[in-house]
Every structure is written in structure tokens, then in C-alpha cells.
mmCIF file with all atom_site columns, C-alpha atoms in Angstrom:
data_model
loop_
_atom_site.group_PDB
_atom_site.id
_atom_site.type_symbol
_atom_site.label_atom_id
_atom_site.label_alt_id
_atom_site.label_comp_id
_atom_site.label_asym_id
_atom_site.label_entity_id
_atom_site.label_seq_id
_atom_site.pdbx_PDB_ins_code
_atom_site.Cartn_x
_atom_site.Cartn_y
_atom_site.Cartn_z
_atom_site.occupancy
_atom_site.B_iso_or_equiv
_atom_site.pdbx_formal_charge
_atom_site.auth_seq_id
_atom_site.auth_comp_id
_atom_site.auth_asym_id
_atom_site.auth_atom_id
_atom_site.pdbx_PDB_model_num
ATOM 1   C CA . UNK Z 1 1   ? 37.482 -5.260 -30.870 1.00 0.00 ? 1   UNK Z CA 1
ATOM 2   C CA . UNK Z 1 2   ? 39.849 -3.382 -28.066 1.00 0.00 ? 2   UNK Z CA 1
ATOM 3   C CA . UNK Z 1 3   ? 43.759 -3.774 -29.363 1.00 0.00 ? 3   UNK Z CA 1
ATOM 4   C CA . UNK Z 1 4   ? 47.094 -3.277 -27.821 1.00 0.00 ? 4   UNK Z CA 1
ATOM 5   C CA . UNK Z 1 5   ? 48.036 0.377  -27.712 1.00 0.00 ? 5   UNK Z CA 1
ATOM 6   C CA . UNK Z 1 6   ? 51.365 0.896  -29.668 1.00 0.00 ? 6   UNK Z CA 1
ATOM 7   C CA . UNK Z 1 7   ? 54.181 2.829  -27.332 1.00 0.00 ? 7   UNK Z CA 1
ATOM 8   C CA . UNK Z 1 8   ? 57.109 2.114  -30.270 1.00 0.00 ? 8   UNK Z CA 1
ATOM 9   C CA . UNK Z 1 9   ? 58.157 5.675  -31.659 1.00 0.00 ? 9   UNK Z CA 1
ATOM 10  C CA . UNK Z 1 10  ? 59.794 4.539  -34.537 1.00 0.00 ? 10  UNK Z CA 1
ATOM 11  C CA . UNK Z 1 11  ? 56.404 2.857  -35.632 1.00 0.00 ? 11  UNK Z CA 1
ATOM 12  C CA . UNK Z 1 12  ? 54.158 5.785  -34.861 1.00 0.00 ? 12  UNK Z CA 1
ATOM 13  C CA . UNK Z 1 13  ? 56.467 8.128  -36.693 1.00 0.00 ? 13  UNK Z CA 1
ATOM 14  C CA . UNK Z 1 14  ? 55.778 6.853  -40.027 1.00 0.00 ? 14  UNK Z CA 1
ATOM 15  C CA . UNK Z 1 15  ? 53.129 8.133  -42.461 1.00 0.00 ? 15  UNK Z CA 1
ATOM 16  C CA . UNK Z 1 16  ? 49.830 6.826  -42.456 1.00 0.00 ? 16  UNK Z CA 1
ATOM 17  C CA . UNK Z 1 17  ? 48.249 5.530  -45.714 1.00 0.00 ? 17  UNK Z CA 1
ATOM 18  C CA . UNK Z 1 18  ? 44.730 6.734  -46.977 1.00 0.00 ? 18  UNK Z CA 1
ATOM 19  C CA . UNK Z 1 19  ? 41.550 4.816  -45.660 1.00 0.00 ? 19  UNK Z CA 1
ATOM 20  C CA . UNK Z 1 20  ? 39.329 3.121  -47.937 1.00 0.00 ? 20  UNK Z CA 1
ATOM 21  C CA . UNK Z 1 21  ? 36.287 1.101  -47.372 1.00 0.00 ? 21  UNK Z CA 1
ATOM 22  C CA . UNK Z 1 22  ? 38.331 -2.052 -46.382 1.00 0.00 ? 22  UNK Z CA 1
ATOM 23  C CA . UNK Z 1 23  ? 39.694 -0.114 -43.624 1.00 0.00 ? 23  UNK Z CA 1
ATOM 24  C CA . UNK Z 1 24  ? 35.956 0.747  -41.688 1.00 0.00 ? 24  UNK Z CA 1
ATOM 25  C CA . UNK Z 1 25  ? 36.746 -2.277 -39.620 1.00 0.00 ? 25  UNK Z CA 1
ATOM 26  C CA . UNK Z 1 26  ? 39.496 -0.540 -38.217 1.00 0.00 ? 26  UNK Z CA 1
ATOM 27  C CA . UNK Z 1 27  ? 37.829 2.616  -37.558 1.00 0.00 ? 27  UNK Z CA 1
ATOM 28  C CA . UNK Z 1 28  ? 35.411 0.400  -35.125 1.00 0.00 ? 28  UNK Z CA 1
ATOM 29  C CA . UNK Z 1 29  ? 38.228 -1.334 -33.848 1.00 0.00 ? 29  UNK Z CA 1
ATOM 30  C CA . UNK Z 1 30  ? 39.719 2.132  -33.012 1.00 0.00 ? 30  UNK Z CA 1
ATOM 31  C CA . UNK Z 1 31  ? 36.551 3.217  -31.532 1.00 0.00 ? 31  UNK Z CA 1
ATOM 32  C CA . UNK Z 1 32  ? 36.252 0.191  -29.410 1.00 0.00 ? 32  UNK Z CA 1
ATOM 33  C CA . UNK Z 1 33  ? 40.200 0.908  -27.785 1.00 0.00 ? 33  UNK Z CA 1
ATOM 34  C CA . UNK Z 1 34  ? 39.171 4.555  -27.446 1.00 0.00 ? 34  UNK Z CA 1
ATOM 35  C CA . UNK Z 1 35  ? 36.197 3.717  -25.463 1.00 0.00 ? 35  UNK Z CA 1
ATOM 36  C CA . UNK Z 1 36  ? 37.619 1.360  -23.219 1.00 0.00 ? 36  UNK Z CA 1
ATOM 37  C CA . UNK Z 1 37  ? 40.636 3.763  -22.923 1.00 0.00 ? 37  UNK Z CA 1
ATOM 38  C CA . UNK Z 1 38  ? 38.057 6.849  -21.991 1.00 0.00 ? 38  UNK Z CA 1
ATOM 39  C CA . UNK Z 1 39  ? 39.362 7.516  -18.630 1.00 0.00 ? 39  UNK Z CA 1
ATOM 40  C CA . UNK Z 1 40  ? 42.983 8.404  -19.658 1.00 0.00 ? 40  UNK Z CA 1
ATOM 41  C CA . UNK Z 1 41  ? 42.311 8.947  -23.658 1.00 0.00 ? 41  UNK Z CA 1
ATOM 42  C CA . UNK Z 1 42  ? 39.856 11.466 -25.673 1.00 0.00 ? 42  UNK Z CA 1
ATOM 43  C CA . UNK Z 1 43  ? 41.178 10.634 -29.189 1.00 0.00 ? 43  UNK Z CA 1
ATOM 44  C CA . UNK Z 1 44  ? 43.422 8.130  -31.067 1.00 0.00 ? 44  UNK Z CA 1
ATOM 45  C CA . UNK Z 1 45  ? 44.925 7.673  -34.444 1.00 0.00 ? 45  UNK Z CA 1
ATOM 46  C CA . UNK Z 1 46  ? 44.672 4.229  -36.205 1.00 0.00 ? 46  UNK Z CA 1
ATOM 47  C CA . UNK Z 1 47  ? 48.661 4.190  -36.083 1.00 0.00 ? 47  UNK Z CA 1
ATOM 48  C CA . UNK Z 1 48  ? 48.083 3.506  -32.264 1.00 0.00 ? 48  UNK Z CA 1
ATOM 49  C CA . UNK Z 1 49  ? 46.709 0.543  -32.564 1.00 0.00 ? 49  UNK Z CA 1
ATOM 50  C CA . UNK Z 1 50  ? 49.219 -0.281 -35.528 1.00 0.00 ? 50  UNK Z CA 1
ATOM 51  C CA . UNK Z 1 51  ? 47.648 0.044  -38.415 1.00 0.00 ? 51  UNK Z CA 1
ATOM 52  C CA . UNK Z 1 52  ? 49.091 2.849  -40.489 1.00 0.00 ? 52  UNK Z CA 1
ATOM 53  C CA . UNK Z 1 53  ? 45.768 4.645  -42.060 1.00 0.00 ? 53  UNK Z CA 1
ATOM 54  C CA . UNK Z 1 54  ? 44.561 7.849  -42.130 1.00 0.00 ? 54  UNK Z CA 1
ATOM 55  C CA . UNK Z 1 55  ? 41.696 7.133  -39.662 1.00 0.00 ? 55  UNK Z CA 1
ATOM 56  C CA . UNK Z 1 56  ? 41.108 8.959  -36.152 1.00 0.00 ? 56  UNK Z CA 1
ATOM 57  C CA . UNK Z 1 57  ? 38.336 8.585  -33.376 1.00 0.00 ? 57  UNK Z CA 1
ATOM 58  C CA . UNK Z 1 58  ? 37.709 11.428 -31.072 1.00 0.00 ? 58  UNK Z CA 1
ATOM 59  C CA . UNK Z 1 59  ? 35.306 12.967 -28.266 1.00 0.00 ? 59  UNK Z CA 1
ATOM 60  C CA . UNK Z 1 60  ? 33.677 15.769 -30.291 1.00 0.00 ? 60  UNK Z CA 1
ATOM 61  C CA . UNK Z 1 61  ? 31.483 17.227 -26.801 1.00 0.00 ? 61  UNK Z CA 1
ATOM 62  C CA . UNK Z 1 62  ? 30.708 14.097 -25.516 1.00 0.00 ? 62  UNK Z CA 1
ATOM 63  C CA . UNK Z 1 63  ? 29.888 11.905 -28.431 1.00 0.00 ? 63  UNK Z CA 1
ATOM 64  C CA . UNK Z 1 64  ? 32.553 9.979  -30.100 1.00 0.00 ? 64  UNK Z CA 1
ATOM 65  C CA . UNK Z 1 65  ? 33.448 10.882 -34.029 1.00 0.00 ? 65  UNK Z CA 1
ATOM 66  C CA . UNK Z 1 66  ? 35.195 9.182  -36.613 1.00 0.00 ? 66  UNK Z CA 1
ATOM 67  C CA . UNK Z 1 67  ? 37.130 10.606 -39.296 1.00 0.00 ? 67  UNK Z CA 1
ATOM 68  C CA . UNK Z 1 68  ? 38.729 8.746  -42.689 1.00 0.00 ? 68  UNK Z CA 1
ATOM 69  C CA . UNK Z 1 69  ? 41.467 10.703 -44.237 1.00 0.00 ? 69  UNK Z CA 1
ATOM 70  C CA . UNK Z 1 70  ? 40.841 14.265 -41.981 1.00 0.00 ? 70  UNK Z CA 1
ATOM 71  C CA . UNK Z 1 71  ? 42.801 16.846 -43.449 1.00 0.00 ? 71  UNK Z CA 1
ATOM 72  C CA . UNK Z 1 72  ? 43.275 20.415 -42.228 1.00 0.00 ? 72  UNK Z CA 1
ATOM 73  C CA . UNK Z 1 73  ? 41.936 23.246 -44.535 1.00 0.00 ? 73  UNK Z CA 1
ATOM 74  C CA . UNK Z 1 74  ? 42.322 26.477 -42.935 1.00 0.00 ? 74  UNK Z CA 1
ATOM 75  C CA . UNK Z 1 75  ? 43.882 26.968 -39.370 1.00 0.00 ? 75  UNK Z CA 1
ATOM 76  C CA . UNK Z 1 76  ? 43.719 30.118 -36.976 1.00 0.00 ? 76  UNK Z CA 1
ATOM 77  C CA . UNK Z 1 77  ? 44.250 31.540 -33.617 1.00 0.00 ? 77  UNK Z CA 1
ATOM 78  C CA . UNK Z 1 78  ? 47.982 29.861 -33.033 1.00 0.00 ? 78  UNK Z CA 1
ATOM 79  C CA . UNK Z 1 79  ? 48.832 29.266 -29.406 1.00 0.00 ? 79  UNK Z CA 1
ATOM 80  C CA . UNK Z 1 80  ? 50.837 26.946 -27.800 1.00 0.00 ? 80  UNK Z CA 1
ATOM 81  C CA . UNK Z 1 81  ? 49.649 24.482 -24.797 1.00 0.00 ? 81  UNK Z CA 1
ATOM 82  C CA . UNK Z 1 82  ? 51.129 21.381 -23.216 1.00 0.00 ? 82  UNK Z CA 1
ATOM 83  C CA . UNK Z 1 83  ? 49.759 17.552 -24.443 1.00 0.00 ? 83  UNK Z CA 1
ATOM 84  C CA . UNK Z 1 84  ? 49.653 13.948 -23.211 1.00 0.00 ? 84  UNK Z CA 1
ATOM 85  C CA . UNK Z 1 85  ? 49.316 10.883 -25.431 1.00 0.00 ? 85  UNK Z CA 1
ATOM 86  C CA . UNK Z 1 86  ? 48.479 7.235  -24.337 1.00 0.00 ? 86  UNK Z CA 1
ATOM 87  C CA . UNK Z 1 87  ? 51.059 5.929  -26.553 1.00 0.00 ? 87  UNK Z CA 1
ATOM 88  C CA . UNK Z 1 88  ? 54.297 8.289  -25.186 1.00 0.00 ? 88  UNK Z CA 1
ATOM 89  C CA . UNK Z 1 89  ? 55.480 7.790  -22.314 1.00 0.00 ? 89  UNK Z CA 1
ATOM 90  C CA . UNK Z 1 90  ? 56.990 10.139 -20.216 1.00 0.00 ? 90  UNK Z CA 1
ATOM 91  C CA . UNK Z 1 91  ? 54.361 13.006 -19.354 1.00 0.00 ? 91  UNK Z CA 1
ATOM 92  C CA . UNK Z 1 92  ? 53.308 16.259 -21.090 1.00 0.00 ? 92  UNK Z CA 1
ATOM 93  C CA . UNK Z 1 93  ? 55.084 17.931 -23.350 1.00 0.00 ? 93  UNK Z CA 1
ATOM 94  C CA . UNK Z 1 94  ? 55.066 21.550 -25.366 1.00 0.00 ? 94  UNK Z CA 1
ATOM 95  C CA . UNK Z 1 95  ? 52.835 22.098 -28.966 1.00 0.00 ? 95  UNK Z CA 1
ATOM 96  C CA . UNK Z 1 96  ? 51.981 24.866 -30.587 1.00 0.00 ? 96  UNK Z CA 1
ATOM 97  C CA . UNK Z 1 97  ? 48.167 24.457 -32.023 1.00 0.00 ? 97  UNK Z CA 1
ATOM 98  C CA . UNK Z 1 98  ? 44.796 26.421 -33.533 1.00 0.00 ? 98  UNK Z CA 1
ATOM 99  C CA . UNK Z 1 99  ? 41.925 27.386 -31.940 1.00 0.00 ? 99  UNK Z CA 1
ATOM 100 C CA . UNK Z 1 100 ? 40.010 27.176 -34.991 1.00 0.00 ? 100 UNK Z CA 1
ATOM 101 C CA . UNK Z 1 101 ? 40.625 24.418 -37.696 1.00 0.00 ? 101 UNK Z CA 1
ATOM 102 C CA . UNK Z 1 102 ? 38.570 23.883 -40.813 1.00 0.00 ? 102 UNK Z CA 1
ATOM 103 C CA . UNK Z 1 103 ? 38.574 19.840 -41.543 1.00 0.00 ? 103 UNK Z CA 1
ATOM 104 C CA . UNK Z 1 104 ? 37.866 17.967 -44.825 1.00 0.00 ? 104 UNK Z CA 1
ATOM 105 C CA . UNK Z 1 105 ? 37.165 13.971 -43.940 1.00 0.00 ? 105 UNK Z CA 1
ATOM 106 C CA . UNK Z 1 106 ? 35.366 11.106 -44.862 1.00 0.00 ? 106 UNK Z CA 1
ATOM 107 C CA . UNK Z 1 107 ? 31.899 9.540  -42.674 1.00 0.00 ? 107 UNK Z CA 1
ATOM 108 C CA . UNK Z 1 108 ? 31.889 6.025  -41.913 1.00 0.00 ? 108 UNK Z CA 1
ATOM 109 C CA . UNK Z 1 109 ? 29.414 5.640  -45.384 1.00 0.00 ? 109 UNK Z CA 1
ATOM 110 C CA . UNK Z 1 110 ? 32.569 7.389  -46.828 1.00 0.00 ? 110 UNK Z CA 1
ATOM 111 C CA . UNK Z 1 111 ? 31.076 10.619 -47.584 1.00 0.00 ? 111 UNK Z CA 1
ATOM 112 C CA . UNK Z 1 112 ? 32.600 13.990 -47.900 1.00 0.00 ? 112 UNK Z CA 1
ATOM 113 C CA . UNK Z 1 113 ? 32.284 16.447 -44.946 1.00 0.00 ? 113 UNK Z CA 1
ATOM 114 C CA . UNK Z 1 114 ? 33.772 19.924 -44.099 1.00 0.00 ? 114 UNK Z CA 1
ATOM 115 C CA . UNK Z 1 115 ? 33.254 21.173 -40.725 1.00 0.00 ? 115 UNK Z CA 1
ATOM 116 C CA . UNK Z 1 116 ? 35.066 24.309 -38.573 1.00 0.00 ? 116 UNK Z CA 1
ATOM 117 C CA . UNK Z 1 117 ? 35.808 23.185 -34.876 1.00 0.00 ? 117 UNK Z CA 1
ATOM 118 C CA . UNK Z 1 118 ? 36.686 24.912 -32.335 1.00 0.00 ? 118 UNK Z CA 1
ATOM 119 C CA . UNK Z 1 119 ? 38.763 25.180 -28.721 1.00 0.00 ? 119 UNK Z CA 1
ATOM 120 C CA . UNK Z 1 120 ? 39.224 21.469 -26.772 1.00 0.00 ? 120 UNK Z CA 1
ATOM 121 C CA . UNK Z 1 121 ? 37.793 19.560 -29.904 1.00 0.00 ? 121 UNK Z CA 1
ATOM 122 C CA . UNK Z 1 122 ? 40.014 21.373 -32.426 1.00 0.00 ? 122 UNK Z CA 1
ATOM 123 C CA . UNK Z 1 123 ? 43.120 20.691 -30.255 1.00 0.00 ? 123 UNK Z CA 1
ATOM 124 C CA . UNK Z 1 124 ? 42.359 16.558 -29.976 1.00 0.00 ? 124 UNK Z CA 1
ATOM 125 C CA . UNK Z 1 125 ? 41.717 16.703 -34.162 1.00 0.00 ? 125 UNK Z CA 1
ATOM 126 C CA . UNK Z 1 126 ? 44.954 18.450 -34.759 1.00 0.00 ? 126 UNK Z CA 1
ATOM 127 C CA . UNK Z 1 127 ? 46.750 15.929 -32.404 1.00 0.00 ? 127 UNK Z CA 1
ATOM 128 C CA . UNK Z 1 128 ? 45.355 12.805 -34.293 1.00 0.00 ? 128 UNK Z CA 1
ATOM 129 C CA . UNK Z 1 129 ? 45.963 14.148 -37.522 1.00 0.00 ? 129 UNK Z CA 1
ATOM 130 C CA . UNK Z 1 130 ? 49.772 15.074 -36.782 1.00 0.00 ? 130 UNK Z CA 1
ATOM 131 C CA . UNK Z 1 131 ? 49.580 11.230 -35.199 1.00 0.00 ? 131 UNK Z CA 1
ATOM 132 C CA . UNK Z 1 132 ? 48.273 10.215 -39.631 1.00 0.00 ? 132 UNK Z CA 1
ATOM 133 C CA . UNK Z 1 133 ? 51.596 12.707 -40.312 1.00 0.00 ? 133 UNK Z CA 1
ATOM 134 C CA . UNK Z 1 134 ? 54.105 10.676 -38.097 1.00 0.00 ? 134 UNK Z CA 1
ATOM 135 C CA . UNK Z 1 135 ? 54.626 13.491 -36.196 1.00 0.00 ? 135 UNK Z CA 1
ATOM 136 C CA . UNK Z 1 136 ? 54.928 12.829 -32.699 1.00 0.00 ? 136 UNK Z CA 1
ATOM 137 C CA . UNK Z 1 137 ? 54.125 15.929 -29.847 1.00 0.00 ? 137 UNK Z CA 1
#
């Protein structure tokens, strides 16, 4: 089901909780706002749509991913670039990210993966997780 996007900083800037199984419904429900947010969106955090849980939804090359409790392992190649988000207002604004991350999650049958990404799709992971962190760009 497509929800309300959350624009309230104080909300978003509060830690998410870890996702469990009772949470998968909001992963879909994530999935569903992403998609019908495609044109202006390539990734959300389940805090956007105001549930606070470590859960993120993301275009990984033109398929859409989801992610339980992501967690960075290993970072490299800092540089710093300029970001949007559908839930601030106000235009871009100044990051510093990785080109390479190495991510620890869970699958939607809530099963352990590691995987290195790279470039564009590294950059939306590390946004969503700092959006799990409370930390807003």
C-alpha cells in the first residue's frame, strides 16, 4: 500500500529500530511508495513513511531491492557530491560518501547477505542507511 511521505525532521532524525519478520509488511509497503514515487525518488528508508525500522528499498540498476537491517562493513574511495531527498525540502545539499561500500542485510525470507556495491547504487544505500541512523543529508 502507497503511504504519506514524512517531511517532519524531528521525526526522521530519530534512530530506527531493527526489522523483524513482523515488519516485511512494511518493507512492501515501502516498496509500493517507492514505486509510485519513481519519477522523483530511487530509494527510501522505512522512517519516510513513519515507521522507525531498519528497512530500505532502492533501485539497484534498474530492479528494485530491499534490505532489513543493512549495515555498512567496509567503505572506500571517499568523495563528496551533492543529494536530494523526497522528504527535505529545500533542494540539494553537500555529503561526503564511498564509492565502494561492503553491506551486511537481511532478504525478504530474512536471510543473511553480504554484497560490495559500487558508484550510483552505493551512494542511494549509504543515503538510506544514514536515513535508519537519523542522520539527515
Amino acid at each position: 500500500m502507497v503511504k504519506e511521505v514524512v517531511h517532519d525532521p524531528v521525526f526522521l532524525s530519530l534512530k530506527s529500530e531493527p526489522a523483524t519478520a513482523e515488519d516485511l509488511q512494511t518493507a512492501k509497503d515501502l516498496l509500493d511508495t517507492l514505486t509510485a514515487n519513481k519519477e522523483a525518488c530511487v530509494g527510501m528508508a522505512a522512517n519516510m513513511i513513519g515507521v522507525r525500522k531498519r528497512i530500505i528499498v532502492f533501485d539497484n540498476e534498474g530492479t528494485y531491492m530491499t534490505m532489513l537491517n543493512p549495515e555498512l562493513l567496509k567503505v572506500s574511495g571517499p568523495y563528496d557530491t551533492e543529494e536530494g531527498c523526497l522528504s527535505l525540502l529545500g533542494g540539494l545539499r553537500p555529503c561526503k560518501r564511498y564509492q565502494t561500500v561492503k553491506v551486511r542485510w537481511q532478504n525478504e525470507q530474512l536471510q543473511t547477505r553480504i554484497k560490495t556495491f559500487t558508484g550510483w547504487t552505493a551512494q542511494i544505500i549509504q543515503h538510506e542507511i544514514d536515513h535508519c541512523n537519523g542522520i539527515l543529508i
